[in-house]
XYZ file of C-alpha atoms in Angstrom:
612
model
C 30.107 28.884 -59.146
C 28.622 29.920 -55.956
C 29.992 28.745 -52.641
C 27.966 25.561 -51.175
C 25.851 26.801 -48.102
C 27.121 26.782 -45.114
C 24.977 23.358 -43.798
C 26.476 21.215 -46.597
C 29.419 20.397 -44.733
C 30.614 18.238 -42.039
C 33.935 19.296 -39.986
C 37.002 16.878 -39.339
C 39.993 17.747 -37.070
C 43.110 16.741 -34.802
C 42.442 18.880 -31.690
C 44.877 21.773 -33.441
C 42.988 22.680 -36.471
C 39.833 21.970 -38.447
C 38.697 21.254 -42.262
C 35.040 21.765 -43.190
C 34.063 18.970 -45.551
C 31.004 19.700 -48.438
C 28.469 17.289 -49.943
C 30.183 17.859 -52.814
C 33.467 16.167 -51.256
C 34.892 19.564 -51.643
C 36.915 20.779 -49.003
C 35.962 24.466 -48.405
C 37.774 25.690 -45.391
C 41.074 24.876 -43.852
C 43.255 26.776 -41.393
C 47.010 25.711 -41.072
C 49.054 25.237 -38.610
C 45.904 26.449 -35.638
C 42.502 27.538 -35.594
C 43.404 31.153 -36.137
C 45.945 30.431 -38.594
C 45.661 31.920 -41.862
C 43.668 29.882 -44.603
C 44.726 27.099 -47.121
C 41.605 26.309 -48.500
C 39.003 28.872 -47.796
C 36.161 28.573 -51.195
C 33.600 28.851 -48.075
C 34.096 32.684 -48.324
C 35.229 33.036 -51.701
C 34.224 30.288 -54.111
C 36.702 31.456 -57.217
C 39.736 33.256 -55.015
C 39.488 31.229 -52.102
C 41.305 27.541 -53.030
C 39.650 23.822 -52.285
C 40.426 20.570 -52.223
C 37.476 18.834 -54.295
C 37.421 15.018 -54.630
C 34.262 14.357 -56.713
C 32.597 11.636 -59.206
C 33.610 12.810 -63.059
C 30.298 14.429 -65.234
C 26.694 15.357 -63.184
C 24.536 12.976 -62.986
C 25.678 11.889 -59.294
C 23.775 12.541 -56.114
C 25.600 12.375 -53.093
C 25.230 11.821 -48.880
C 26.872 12.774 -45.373
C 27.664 10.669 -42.554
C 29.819 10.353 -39.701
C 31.673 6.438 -39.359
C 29.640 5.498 -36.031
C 30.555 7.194 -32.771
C 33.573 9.301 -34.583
C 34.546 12.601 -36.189
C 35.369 10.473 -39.751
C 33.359 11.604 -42.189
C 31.819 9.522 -45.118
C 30.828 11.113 -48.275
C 28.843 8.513 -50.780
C 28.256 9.389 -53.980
C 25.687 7.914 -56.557
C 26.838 7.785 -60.024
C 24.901 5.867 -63.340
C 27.846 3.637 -63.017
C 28.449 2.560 -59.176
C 28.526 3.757 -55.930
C 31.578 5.204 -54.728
C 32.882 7.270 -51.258
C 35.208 9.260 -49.871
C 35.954 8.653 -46.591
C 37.813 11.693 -44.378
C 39.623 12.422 -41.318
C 42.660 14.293 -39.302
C 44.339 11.481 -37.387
C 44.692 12.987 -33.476
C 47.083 14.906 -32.875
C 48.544 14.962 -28.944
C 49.488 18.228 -27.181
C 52.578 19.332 -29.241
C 52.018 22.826 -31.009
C 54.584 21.510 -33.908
C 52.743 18.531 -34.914
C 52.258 17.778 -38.159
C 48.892 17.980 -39.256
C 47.057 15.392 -41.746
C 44.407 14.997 -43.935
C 43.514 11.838 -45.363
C 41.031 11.617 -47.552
C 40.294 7.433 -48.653
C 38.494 6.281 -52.022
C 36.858 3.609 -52.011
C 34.586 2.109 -55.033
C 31.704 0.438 -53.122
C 29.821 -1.134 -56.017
C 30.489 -1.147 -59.898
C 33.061 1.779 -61.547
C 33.985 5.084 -60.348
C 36.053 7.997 -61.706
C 37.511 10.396 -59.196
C 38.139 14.382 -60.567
C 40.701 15.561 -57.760
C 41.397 19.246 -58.201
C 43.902 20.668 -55.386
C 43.892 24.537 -55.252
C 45.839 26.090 -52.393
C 45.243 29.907 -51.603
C 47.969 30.295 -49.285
C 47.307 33.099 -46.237
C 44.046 34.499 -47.240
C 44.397 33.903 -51.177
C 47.634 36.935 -50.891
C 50.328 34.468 -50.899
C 51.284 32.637 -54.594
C 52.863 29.424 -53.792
C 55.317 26.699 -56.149
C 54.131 23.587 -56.947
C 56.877 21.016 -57.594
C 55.069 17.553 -58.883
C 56.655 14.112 -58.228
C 56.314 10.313 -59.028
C 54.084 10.463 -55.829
C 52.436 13.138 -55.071
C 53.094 16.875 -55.215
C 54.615 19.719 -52.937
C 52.964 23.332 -52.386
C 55.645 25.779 -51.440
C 55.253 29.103 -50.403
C 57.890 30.838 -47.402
C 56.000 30.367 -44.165
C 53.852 27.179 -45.074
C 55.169 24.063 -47.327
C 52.022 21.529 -47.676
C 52.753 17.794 -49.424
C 50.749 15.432 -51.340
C 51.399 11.737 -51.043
C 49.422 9.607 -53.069
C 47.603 6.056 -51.428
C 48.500 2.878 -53.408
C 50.445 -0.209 -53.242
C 53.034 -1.092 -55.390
C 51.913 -2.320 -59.023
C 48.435 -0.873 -58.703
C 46.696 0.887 -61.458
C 48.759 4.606 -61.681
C 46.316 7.719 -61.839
C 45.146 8.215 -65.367
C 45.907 11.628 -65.735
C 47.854 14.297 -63.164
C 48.596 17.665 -64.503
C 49.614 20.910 -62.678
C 48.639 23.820 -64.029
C 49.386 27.826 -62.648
C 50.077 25.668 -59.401
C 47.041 23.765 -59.083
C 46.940 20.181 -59.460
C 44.505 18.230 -60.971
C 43.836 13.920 -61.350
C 41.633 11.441 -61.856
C 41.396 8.497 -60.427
C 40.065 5.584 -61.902
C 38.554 2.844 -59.940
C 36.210 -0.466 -59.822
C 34.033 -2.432 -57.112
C 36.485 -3.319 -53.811
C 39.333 -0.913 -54.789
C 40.539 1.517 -52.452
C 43.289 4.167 -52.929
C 43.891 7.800 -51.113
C 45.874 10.958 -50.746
C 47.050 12.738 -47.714
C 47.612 16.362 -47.695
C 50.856 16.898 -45.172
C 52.246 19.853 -42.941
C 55.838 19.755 -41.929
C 56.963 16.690 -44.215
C 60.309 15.701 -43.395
C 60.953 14.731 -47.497
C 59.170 14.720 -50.677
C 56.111 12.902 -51.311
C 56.062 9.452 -50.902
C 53.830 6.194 -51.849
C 51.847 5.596 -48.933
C 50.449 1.813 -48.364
C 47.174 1.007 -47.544
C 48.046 -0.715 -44.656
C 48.904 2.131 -43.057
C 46.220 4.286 -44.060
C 44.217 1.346 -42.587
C 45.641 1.951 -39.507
C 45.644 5.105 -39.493
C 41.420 4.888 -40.011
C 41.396 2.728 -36.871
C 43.543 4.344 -34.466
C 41.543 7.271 -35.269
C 38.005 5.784 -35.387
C 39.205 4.116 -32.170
C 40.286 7.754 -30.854
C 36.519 9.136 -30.548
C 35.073 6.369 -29.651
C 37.116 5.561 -26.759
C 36.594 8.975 -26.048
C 32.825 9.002 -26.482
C 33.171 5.773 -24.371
C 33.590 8.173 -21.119
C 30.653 10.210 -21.552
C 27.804 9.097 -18.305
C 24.994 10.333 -20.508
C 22.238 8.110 -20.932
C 19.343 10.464 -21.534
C 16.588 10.879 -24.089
C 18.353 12.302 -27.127
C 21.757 10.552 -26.716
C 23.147 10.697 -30.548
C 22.221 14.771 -30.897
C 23.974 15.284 -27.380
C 26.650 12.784 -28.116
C 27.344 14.697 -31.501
C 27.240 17.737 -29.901
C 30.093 16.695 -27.492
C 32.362 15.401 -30.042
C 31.648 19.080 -32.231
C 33.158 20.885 -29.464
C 36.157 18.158 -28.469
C 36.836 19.005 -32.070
C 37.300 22.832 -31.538
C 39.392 22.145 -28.635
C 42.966 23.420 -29.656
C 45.449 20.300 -27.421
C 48.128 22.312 -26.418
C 46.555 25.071 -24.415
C 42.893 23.798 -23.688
C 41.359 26.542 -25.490
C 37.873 25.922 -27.278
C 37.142 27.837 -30.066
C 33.828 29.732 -30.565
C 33.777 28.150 -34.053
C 36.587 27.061 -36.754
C 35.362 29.727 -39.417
C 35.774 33.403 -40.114
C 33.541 35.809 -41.508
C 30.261 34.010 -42.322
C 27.483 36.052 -42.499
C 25.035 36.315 -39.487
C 22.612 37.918 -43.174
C 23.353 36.545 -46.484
C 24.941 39.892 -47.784
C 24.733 41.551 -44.843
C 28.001 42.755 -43.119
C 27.573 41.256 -39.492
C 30.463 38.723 -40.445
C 33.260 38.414 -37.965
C 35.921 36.178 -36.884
C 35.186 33.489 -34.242
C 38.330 31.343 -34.567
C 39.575 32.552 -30.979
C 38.613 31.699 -27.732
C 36.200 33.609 -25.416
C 36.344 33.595 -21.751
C 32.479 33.103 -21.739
C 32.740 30.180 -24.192
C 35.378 27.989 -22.453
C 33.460 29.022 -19.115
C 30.238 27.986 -20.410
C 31.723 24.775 -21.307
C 33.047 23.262 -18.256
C 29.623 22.754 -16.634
C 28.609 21.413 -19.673
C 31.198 18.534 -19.714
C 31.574 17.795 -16.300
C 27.731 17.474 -16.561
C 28.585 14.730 -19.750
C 31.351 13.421 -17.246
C 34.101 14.693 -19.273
C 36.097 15.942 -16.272
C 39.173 15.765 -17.869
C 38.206 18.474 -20.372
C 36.342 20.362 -18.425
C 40.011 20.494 -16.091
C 41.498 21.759 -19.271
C 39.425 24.851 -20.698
C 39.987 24.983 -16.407
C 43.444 25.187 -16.565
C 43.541 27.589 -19.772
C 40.722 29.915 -18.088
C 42.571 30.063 -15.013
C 46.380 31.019 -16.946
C 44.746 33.941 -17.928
C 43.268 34.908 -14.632
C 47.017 34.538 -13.170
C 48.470 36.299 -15.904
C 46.248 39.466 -15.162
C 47.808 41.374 -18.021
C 44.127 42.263 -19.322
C 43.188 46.083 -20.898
C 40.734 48.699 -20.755
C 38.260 46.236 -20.121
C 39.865 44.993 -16.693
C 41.699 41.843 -15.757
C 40.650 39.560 -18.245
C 40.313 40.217 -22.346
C 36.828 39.114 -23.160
C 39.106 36.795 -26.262
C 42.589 35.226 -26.744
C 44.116 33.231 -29.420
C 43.967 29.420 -28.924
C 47.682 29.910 -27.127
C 46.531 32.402 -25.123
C 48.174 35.424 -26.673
C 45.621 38.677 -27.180
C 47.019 39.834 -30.982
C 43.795 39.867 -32.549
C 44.002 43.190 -34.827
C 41.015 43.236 -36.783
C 41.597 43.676 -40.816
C 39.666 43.176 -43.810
C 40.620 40.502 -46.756
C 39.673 43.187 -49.243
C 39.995 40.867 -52.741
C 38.100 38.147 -50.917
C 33.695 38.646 -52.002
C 32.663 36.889 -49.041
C 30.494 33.802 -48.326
C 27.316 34.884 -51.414
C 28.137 37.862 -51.915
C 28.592 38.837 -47.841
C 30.926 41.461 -46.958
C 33.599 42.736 -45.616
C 35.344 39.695 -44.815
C 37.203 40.063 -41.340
C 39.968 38.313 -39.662
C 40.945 39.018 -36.439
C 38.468 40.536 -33.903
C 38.008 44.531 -32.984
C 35.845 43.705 -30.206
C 38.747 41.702 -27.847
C 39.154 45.301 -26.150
C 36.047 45.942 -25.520
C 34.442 45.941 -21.852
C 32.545 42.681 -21.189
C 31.321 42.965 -17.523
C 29.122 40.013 -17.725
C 32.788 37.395 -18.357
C 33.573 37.563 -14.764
C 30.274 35.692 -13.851
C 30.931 33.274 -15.943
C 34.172 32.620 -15.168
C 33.897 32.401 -11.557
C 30.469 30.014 -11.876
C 32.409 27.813 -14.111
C 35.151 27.781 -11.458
C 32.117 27.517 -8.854
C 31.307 24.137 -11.062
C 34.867 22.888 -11.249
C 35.251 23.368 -7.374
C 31.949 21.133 -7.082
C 33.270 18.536 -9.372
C 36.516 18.303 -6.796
C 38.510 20.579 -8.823
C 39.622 22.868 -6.513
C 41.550 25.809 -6.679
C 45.185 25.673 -4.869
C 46.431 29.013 -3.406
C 47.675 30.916 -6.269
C 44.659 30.375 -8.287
C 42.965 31.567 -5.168
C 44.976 34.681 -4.827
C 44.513 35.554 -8.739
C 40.835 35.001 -7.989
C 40.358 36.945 -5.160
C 41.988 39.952 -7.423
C 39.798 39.583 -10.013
C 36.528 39.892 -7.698
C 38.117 42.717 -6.022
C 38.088 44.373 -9.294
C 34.561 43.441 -10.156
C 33.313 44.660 -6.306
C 35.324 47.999 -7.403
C 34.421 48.335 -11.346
C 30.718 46.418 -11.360
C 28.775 49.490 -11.562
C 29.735 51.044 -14.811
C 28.367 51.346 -19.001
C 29.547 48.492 -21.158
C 29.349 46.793 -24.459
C 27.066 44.112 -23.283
C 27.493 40.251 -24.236
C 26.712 40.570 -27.807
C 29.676 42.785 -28.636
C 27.688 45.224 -30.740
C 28.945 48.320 -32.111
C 26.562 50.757 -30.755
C 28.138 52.280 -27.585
C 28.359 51.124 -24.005
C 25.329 50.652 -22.086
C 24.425 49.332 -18.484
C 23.460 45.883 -19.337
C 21.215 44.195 -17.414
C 22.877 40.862 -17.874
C 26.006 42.154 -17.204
C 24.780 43.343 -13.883
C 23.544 39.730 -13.462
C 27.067 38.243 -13.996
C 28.173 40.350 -11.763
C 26.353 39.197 -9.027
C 27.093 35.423 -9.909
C 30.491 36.413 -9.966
C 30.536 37.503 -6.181
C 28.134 34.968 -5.122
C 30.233 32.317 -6.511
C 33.361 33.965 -4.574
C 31.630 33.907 -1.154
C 30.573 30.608 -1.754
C 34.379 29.121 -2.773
C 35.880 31.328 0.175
C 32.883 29.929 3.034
C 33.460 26.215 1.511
C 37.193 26.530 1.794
C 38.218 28.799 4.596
C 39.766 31.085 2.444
C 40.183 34.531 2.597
C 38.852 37.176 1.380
C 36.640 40.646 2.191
C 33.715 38.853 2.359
C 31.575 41.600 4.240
C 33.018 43.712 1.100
C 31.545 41.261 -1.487
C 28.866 40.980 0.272
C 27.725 44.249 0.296
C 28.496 44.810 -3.749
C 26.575 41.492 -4.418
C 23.681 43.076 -2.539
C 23.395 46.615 -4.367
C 23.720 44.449 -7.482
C 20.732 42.794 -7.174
C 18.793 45.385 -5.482
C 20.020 47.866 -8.661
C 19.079 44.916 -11.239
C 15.623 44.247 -9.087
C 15.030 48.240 -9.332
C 16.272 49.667 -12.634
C 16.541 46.260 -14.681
C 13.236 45.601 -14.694
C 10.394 47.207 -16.329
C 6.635 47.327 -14.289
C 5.217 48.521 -17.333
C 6.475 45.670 -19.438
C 6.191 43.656 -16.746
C 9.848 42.253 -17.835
C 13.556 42.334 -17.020
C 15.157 44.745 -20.018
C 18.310 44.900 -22.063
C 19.830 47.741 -20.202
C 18.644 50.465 -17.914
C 16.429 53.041 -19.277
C 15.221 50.905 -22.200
C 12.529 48.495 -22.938
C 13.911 45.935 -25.137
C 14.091 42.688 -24.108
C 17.015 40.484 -23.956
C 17.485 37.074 -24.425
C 20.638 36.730 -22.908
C 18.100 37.007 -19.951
C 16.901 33.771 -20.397
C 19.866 32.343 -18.192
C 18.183 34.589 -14.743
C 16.929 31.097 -13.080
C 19.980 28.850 -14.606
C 22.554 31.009 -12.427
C 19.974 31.221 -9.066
C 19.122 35.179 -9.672
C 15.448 34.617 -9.593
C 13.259 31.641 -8.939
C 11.886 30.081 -12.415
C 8.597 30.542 -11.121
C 8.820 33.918 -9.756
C 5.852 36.581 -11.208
C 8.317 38.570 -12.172
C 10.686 36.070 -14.254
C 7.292 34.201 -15.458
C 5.782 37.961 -16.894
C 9.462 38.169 -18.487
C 9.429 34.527 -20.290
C 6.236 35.590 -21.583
C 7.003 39.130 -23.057
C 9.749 36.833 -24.626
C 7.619 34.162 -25.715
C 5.191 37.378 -27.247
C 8.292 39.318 -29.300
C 11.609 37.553 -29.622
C 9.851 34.036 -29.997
C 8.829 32.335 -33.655
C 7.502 29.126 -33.575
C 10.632 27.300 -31.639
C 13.072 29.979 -32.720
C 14.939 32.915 -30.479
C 15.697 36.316 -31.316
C 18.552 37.854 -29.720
C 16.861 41.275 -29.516
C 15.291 43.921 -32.040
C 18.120 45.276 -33.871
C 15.306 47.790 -34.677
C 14.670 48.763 -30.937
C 18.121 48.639 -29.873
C 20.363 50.398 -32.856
C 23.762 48.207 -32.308
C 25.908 50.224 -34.764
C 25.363 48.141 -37.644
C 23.418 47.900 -41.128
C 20.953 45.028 -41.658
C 19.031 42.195 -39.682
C 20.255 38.719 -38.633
C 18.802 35.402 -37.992
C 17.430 33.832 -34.801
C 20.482 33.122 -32.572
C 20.003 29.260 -31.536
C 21.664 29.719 -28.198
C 19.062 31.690 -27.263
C 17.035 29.085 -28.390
C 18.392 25.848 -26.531
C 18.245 28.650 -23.578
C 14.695 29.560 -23.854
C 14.194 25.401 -23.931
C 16.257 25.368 -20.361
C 13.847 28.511 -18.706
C 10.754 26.944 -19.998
C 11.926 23.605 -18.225
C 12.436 25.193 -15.241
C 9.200 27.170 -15.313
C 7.384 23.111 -14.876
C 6.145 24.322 -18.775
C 7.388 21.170 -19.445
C 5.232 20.286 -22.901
C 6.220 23.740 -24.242
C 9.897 22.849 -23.872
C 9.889 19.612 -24.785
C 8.140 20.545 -28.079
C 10.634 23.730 -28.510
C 13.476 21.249 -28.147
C 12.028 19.043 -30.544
C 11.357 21.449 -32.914
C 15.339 22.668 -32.640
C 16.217 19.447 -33.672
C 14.870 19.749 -36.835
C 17.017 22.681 -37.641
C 20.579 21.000 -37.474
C 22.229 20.242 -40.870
C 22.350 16.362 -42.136
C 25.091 15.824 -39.744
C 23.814 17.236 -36.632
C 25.375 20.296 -36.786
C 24.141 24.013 -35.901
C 25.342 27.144 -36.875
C 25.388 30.261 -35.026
C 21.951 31.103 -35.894
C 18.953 30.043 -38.302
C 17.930 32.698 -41.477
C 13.669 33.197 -42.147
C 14.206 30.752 -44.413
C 14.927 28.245 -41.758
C 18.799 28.099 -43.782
C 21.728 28.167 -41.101
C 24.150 31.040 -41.179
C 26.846 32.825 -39.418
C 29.858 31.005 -38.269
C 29.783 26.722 -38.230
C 29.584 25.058 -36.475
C 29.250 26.989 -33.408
C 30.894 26.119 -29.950
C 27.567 28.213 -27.963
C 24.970 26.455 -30.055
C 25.618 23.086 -29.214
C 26.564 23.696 -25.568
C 23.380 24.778 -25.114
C 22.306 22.145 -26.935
C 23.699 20.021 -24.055
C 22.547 21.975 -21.609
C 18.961 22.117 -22.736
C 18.993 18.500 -22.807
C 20.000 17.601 -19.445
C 17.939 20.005 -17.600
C 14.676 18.775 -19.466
C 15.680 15.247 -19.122
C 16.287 15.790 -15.430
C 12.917 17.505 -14.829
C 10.803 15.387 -17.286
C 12.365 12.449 -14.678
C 10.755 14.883 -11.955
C 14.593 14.908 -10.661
C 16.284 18.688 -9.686
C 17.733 20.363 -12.825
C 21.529 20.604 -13.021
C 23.082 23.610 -11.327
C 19.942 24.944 -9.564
């Protein structure tokens, strides 16, 4: 059995780890205790090694649908059988802040009209599929053992209901069926860190359990100001990355998933359970622009730890990735008896390219920090201080090769947009010191902000193109570029930026849909193609708004709508067949998302676009 593509599922969570869901009701991927923990269930990568948690009608002849319970992350999977209607609903009640939380997943079955039979098969592949594990079944449920991880099963029902007609374990798996007709409901809850064995849990507190979750998001939800044109995608959107928000630190993850293929059988497949400094950067204009202040003050808070802590590498001050806790052990390996998601390997874990040198992090670090400061977040004196280091490094170490924002494997390079960053990075330092009185060597950054963009105005763009290139010397285009007018480098209707957006438009563009560059033009070290990259997308949306090509936009925006999965949901990027792939959902997709939609709301209103 193949594994179910990658848009056939919807994600759950507790703000510590996250399941992904199919439209099968088969849970495909699940990391436990964090993010970046090894996997439980991973079938997403490996369909026959990789374990599941399936909860589906008995025989074929059922269709089934997706949909989120109103305003929530609680997902509802119906299915149509030739005898009733019957769902499963599931969720990860929220966790708070406390790393040794137990985490939860209920999953609720409910026959909504006539009879349904439930096939429950629960397959754990403990640490990658390289850990066997015990399974000790009870009168209510079942216990997978193995030495680092213990995982119960408690069974939903009340006392003197119907029991399960059939449970049988077999080479550790467990397998049931559950039985039910119109109005019943029963459950099971998969448990980390059980205090005892398995237990009978009522239905009154699953019940509650539903609505102090359900209540959860949509209080949450409750505090966004947004009120624009395309509310439920940007609403959706929000709640996607709350959901890859790891509690204790503030750390967003670039995406809950490993190893998905950026080609189906390609080997671009890497590990984006971490947290990048340009990610969490990214998002704290985009939430404070939402009105979520208080999470935008914590990927703040976590951004600004690792400034202080200025333990870095070869690549300066800050590692361009941490774990969610903010530790940097992210040796790269390769789960060798895994085949990958269709067929797509090697499948990775862990990340080689946290050492390498990022120069374009910096800018986005201090513009987020720029943002915060706006917002009346501002820096006290020790944050400051570790600031002031950090842009004394980047006045010092600015002018240099790197890897360049899209971490490729093809030697360092100097990168035009990591020139760019550069420059926001200082601008954004004079700008906190002037507002503030604080001090710093401002003639210093001054002058190194200055050569920047005189360098970038000289060797990063092409006459004969008549565009801004990847790096100096070459003439591929970029569309990291696309952000120029977003940070204030150029005017969005400058010749010179407008000549750029249309060699864009004429080689990276199809229909609404982004290329990151020519893999082709610019050899990155690695075999194979990839999709469109739908940041670049959402981004193109933002510099077309900005341009006053206001239709084009619009229609580009549009047209990216279409593209999200049943639930709203974008991958990293979108295959020539218009299928998503590469890691899901993804944390840069759907901030852009946001951040395309606010900018062309704003200038559709013929109001001044966000951040300008």
């Amino acid at each position: 059995m193949s594994e179910a593509a990658i848009a056939e599922h919807g994600i759950i969570g507790d703000l510590q780890t996250a399941a992904l869901v199919s439209t099968d009701g088969s849970i495909d991927w699940f990391c436990c205790p964090r993010f970046d923990s090894p996997s439980v269930f991973g079938a997403l990568l490996d369909d026959a090694r990789g374990g599941h948690f399936r909860v589906r009608p008995d025989g074929g002849a059922w269709s089934a649908e997706q949909m989120y319970h109103p305003d929530s992350a609680v997902l509802v999977t119906r299915f149509s059988t030739p005898d009733g209607v019957g769902e499963v609903v599931d969720f990860m009640p929220v966790l708070d802040g406390s790393a040794s939380a137990r985490h939860r997943i209920v999953r609720m079955l409910r026959c909504v009209r006539g009879r349904t039979t439930f096939v429950v098969d629960v397959a754990p592949r403990f640490d990658y599929g390289r850990s066997e594990h015990r399974t000790e079944l009870t009168e209510h449920g079942a216990v997978f053992r193995t030495d680092p991880l213990t995982l119960t099963l408690h069974i939903v029902r009340e006392p003197g209901d119907r029991p399960l007609a059939t449970v049988a374990v077999e080479e550790g798996d467990l397998s049931a069926r559950i039985s039910l007709e119109a109005g019943d409901l029963r459950g099971l809850v998969l448990e980390s860190a059980s205090d005892g064995p398995p237990r009978e849990v009522p239905l009154s507190e699953i019940r509650a359990l539903f609505d102090d979750t359900v209540g959860f998001w949509q209080r949450w939800l409750g505090r966004s100001t947004y009120t624009g044109r395309w509310r439920e995608i940007v609403h959706r959107s929000a709640m996607t990355l709350k959901l890859m928000t790891y509690a204790p630190s503030g750390g967003l993850v670039a995406a809950p998933t490993a190893s998905l293929p950026e080609q189906i059988g390609g080997e671009r497949n890497w590990d984006y359970r971490y947290t990048w400094v340009r990610d969490a950067s990214f998002s704290v204009g985009t939430l404070l622009a939402l009105g979520f202040v208080d999470e935008a003050a914590r990927f703040g808070s976590w951004l600004g730890d690792r400034i202080r802590e200025q333990v870095g590498g070869a690549g300066g001050p800050l590692n361009i990735m941490y774990r969610v806790d903010g530790s940097s052990d992210l040796e790269e390996e390769v789960v060798e008896h895994w085949s990958g998601h269709r067929g797509s390997r090697p499948v990775h874990v862990g990340n080689g390219a946290a050492d390498q040198l990022q120069l374009d992090i910096y800018g986005e670090a201090l513009d987020s920090i720029h943002a915060a400061d706006r917002a009346g977040l501002v820096l006290p004196h020790r944050g400051w201080m570790a600031v002031r280091r950090v842009l004394d490094w980047v006045a010092e170490n600015w002018d240099q090769p790197e890897e360049g924002i899209w971490e490729t494997r093809g030697g360092r390079h100097s990168f035009t947009y990591g020139r760019l960053m550069c420059w926001v990075a200082l601008d954004r330092g004079i700008r906190l010191a002037a507002a503030h009185g604080r001090p710093a060597p401002l003639e210093r950054w001054t002058a190194e902000r200055d050569r920047i963009y005189e360098q970038v105005m000289d060797q990063g763009f092409d006459a004969e193109r008549g565009a801004f290139v990847q790096h100096y010397g070459s003439r591929v285009l970029d569309a990291a570029l696309l952000r120029m007018p977003r940070v204030g480098f150029v005017s969005p209707t400058d010749p010179m930026w407008l000549s750029t957006l249309d060699a864009m438009d004429a080689e990276l563009v199809t229909d609404s849909l982004v290329y990151r560059y020519d893999p082709a033009a610019s050899p990155d070290g690695l075999r194979g193609d990839e999709g469109t990259f739908s940041l670049c997308s959402f981004a193109r949306v933002d510099a077309l708004a900005r341009a006053g090509r206001l239709d084009a936009a619009r229609m580009a925006f549009e047209k990216m709508l279409t593209y999200a999965n049943h639930l709203g949901l974008y991958s990293e990027e979108i295959a020539p067949t218009g299928e998503q792939i590469g890691n899901f959902p993804q944390a840069f997709t759907h901030l852009a998302l946001i951040d395309a939609a606010v900018t062309l709301d704003a200038m559709l209103d013929g109001a001044r676009p966000p951040w300008s």
